[in-house]
PDB file of C-alpha atoms in Angstrom:
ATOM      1  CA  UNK A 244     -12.104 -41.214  -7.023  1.00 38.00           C
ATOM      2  CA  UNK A 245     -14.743 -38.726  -7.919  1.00 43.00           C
ATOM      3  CA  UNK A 246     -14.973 -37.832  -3.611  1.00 43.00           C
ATOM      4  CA  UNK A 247     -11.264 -37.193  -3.502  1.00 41.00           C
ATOM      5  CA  UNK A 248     -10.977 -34.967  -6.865  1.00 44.00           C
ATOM      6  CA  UNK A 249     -13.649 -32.652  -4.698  1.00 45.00           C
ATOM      7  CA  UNK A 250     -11.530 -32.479  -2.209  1.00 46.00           C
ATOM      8  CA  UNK A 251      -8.385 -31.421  -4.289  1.00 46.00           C
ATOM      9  CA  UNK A 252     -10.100 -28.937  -5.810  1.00 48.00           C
ATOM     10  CA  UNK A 253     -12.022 -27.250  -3.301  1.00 52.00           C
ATOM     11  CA  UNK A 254     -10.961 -24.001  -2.111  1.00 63.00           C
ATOM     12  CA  UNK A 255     -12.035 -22.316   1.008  1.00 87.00           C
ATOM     13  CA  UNK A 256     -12.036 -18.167   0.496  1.00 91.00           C
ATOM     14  CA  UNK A 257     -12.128 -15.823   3.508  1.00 93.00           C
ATOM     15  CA  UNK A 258     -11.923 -11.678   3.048  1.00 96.00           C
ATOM     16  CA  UNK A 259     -12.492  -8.876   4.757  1.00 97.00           C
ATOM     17  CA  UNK A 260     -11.951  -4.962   5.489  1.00 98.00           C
ATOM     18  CA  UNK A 261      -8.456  -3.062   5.836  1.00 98.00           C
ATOM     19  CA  UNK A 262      -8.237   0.423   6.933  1.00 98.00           C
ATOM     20  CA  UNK A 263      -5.632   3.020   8.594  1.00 98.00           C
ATOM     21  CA  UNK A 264      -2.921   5.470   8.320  1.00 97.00           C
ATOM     22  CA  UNK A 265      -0.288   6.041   5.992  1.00 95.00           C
ATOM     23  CA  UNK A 266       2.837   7.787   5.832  1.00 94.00           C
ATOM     24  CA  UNK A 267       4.755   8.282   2.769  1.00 92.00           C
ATOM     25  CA  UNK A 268       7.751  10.344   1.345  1.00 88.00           C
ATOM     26  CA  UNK A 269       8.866  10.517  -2.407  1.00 84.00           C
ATOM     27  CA  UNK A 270      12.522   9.563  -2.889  1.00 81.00           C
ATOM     28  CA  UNK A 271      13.928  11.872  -5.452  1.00 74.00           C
ATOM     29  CA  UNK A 272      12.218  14.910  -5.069  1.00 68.00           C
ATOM     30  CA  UNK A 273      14.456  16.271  -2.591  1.00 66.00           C
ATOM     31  CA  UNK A 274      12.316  16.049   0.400  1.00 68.00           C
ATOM     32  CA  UNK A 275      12.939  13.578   3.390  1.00 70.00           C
ATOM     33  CA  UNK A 276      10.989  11.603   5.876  1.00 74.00           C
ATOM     34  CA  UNK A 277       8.041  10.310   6.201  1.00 80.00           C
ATOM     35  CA  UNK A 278       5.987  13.550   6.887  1.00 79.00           C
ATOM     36  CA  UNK A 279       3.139  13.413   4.000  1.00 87.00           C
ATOM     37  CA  UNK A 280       0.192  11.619   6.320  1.00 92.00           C
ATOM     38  CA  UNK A 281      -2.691  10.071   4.262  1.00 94.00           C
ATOM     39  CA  UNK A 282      -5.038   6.832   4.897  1.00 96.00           C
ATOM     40  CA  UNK A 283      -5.838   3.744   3.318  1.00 97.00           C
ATOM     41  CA  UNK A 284      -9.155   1.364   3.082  1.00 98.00           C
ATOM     42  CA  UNK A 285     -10.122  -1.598   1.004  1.00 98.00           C
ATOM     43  CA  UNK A 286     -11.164  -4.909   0.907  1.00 98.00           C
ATOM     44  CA  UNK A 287      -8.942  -8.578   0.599  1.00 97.00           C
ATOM     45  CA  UNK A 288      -9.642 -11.767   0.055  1.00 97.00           C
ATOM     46  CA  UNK A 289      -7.198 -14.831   0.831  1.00 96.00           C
ATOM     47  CA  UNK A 290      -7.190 -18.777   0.644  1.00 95.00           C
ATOM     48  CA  UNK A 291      -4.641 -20.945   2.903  1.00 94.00           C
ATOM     49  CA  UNK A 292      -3.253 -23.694   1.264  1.00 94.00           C
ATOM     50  CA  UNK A 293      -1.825 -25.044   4.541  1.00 93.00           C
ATOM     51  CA  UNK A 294      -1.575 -24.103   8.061  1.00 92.00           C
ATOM     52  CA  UNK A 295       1.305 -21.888   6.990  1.00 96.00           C
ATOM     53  CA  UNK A 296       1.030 -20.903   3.574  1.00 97.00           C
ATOM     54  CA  UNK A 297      -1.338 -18.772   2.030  1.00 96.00           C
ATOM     55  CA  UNK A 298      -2.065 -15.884  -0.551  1.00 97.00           C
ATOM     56  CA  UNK A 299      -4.044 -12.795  -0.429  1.00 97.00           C
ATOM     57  CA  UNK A 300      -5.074  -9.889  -2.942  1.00 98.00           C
ATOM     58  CA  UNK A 301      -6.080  -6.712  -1.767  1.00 98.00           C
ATOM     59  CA  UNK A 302      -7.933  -3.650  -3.391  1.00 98.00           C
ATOM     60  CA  UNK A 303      -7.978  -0.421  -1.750  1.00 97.00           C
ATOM     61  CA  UNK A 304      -7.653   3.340  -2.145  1.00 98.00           C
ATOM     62  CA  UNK A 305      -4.262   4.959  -0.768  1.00 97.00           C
ATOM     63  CA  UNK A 306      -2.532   8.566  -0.644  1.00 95.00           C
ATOM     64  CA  UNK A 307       0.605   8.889  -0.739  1.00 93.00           C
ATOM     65  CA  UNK A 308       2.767  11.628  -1.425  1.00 88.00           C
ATOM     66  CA  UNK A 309       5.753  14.142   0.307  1.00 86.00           C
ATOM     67  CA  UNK A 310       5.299  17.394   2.310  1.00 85.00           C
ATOM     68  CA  UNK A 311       7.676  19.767   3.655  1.00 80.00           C
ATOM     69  CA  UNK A 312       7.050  22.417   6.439  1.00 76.00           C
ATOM     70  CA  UNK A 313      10.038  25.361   7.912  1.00 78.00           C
ATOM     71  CA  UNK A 314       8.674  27.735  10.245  1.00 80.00           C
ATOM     72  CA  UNK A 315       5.344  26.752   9.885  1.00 79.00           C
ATOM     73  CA  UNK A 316       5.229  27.618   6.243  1.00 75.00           C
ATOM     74  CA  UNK A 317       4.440  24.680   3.713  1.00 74.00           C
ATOM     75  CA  UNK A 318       7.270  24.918   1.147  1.00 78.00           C
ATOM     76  CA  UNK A 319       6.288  21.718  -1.143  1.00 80.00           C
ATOM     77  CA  UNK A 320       3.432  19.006  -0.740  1.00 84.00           C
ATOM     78  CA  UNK A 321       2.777  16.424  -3.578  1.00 86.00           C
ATOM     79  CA  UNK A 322      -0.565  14.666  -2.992  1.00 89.00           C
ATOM     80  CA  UNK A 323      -1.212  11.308  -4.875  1.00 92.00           C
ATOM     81  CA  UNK A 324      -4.356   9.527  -5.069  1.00 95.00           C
ATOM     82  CA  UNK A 325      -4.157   5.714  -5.371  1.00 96.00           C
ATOM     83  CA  UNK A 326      -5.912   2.893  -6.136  1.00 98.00           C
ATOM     84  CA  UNK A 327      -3.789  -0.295  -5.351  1.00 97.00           C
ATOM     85  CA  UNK A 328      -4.282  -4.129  -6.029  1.00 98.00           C
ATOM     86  CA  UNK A 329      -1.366  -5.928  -3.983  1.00 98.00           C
ATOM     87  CA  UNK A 330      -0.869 -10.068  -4.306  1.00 98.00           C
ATOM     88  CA  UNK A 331       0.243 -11.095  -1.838  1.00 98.00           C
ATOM     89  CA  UNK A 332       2.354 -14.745  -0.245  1.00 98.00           C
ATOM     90  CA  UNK A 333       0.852 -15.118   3.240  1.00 97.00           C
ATOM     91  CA  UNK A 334       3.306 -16.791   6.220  1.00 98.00           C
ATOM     92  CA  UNK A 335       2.083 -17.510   9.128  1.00 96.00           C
ATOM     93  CA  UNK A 336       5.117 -18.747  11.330  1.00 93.00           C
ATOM     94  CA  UNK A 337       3.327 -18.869  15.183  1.00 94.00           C
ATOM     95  CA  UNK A 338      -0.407 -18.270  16.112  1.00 92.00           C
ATOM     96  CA  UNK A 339      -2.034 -14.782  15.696  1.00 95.00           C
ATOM     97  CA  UNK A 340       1.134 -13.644  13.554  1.00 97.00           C
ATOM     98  CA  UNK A 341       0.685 -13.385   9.981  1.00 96.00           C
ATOM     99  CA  UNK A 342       3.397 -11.780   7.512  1.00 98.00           C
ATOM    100  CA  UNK A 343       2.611 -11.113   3.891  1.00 98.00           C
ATOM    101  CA  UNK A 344       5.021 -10.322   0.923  1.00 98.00           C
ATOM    102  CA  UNK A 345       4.816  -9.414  -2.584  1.00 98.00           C
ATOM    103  CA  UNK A 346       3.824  -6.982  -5.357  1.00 98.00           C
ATOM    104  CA  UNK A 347       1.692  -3.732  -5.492  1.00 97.00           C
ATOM    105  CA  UNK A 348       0.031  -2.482  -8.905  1.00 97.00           C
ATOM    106  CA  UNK A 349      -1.307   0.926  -8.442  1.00 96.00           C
ATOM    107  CA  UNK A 350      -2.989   3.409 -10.490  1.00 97.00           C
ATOM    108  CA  UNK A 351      -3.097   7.013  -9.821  1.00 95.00           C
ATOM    109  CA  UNK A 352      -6.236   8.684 -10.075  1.00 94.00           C
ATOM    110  CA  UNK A 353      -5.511  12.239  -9.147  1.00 90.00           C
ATOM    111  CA  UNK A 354      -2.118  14.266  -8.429  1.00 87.00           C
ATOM    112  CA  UNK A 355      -1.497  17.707  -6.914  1.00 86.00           C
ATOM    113  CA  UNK A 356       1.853  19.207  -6.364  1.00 84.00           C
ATOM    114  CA  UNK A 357       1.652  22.744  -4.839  1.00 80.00           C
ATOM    115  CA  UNK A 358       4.615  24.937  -3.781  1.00 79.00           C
ATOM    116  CA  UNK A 359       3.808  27.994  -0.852  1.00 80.00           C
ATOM    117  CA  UNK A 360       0.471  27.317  -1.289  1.00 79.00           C
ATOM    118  CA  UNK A 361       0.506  27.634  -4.945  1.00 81.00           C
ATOM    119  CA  UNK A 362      -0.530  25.001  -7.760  1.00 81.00           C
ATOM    120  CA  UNK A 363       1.599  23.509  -9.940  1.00 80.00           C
ATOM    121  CA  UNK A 364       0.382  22.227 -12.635  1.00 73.00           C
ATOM    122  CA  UNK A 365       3.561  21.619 -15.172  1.00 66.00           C
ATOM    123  CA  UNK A 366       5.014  19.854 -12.180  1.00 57.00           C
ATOM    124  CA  UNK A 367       2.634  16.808 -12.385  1.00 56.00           C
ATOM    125  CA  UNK A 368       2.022  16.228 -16.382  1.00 57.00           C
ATOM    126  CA  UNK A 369       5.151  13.485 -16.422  1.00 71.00           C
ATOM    127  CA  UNK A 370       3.769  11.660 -13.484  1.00 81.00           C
ATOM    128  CA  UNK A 371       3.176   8.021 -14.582  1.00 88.00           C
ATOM    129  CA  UNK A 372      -0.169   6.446 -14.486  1.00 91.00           C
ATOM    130  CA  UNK A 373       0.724   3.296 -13.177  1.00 94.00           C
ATOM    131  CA  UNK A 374       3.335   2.642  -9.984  1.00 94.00           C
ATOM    132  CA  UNK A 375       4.529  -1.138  -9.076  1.00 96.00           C
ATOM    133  CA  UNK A 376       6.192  -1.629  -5.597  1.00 96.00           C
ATOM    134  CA  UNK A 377       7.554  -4.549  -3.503  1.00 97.00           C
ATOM    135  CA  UNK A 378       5.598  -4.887  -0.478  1.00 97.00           C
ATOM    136  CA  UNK A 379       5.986  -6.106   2.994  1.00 98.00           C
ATOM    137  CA  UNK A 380       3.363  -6.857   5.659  1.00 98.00           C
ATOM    138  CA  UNK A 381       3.189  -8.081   9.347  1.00 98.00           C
ATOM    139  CA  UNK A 382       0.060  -8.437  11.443  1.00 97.00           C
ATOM    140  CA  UNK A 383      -1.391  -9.179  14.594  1.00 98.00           C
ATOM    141  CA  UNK A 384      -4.137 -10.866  15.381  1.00 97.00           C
ATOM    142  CA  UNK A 385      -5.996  -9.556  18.822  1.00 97.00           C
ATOM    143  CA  UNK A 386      -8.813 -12.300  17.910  1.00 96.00           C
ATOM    144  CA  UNK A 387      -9.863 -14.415  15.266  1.00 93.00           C
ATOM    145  CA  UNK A 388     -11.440 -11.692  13.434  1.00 95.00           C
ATOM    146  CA  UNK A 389      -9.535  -8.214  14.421  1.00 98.00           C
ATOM    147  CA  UNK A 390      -5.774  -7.874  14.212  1.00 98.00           C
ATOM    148  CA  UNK A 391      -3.397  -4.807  13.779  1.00 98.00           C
ATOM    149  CA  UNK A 392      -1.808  -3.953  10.836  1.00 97.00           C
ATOM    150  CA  UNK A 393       2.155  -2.826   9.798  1.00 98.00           C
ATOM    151  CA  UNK A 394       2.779  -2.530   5.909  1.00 97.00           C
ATOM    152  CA  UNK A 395       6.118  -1.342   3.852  1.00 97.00           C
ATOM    153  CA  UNK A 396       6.109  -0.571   0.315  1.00 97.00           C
ATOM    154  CA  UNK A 397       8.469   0.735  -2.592  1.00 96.00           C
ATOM    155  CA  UNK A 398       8.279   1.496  -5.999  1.00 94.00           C
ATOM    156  CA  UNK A 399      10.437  -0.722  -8.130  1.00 94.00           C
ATOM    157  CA  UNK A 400      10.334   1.927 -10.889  1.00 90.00           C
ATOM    158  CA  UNK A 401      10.145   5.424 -11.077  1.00 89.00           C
ATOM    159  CA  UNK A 402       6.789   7.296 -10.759  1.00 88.00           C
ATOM    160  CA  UNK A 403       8.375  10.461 -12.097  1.00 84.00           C
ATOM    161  CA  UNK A 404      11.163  10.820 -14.021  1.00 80.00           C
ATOM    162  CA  UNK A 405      11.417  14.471 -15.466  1.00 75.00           C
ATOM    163  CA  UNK A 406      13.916  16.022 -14.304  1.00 70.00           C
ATOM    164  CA  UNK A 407      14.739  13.457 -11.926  1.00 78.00           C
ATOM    165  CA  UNK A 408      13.253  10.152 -10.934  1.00 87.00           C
ATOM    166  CA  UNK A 409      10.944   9.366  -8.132  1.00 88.00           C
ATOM    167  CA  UNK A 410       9.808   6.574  -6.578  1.00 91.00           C
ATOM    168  CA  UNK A 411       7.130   5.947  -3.819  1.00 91.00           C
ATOM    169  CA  UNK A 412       7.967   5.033  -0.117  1.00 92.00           C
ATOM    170  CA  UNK A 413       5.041   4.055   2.207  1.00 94.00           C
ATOM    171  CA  UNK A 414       4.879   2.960   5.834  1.00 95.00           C
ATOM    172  CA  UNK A 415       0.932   2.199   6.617  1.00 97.00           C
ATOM    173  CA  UNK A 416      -0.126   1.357  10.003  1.00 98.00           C
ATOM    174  CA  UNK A 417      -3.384  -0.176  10.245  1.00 98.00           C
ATOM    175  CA  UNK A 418      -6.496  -2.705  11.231  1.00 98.00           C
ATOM    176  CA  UNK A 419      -7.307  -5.781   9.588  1.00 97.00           C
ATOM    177  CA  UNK A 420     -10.973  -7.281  10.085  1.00 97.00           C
ATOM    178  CA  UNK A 421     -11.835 -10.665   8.687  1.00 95.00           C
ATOM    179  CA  UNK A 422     -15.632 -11.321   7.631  1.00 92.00           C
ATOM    180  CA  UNK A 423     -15.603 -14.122   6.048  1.00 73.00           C
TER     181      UNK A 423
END
């Protein structure tokens, strides 16, 4: 009895590194596309609780943000600063795919909104601390150890809402390494 409760209750934990690029645009603020181009690294760590089942959390630093450029001249670029802790439901369907979905918690350290190369600074003082987004992930795996990386994410409420609200859209492309 004692032999099998060890067994029950033992948990194997792997981690590792994620890195890459990130694209983002703000719905609401009147811009469009994905043109504001920041980067993303961090560390996870995960436990399987079957061959296809698992869980991760992550905890990285992220920008995100919106840009606009006509005729070479930058009209508008909002620059947001992240740090984001996203748990995570792990899939794994076939061998060397792996698709994760859940919920981001994010907390912005630092915000800069600038229009034709000028500072805003009344433009940024209703910009909420704290974002929470749905988020989507597939990856994979080139190895055991190195895979590739796609990752969608939306706020489920607004970031900004004076005068109008805004809410965070992020398409990350990146690498995944596992250490453990």
């Amino acid at each position: 009895f004692v032999g099998f409760g060890n067994n029950v209750f033992a948990q194997r934990f792997d981690g590792g590194v994620i890195a890459g690029l990130s694209t983002s645009q703000v719905d609401g603020d009147t811009q469009k596309d994905y043109k504001k181009l920041g980067f993303y690294s961090g560390v996870y760590v995960e436990t399987e609780f079957n061959k296809v089942l698992g869980a991760k959390i992550e905890l990285f630093y992220i920008t995100k943000g919106a840009k606009k450029v006509v005729n070479d001249i930058e009209e508008f670029n909002t620059t947001l600063h992240y740090v984001e802790m996203p748990f995570l439901i792990t899939i794994k369907p076939v061998s060397k795919f792996e698709f994760d979905v859940g919920f981001a918690l994010s907390y912005l350290i630092s915000s800069k909104l600038t229009s034709f190369g000028y500072e805003i600074k009344d433009g940024l003082y209703d910009m909420h601390d704290m974002d929470f987004g749905g988020i989507i992930t597939g990856s994979y795996f080139l190895n055991e150890k190195l895979g590739i990386n796609v990752r969608f994410e939306y706020s489920v409420k607004p970031v900004k809402t004076d005068p109008h609200n805004w809410y965070n859209s992020n398409l990350s492309f990146g690498v995944v390494y596992k250490i453990l």
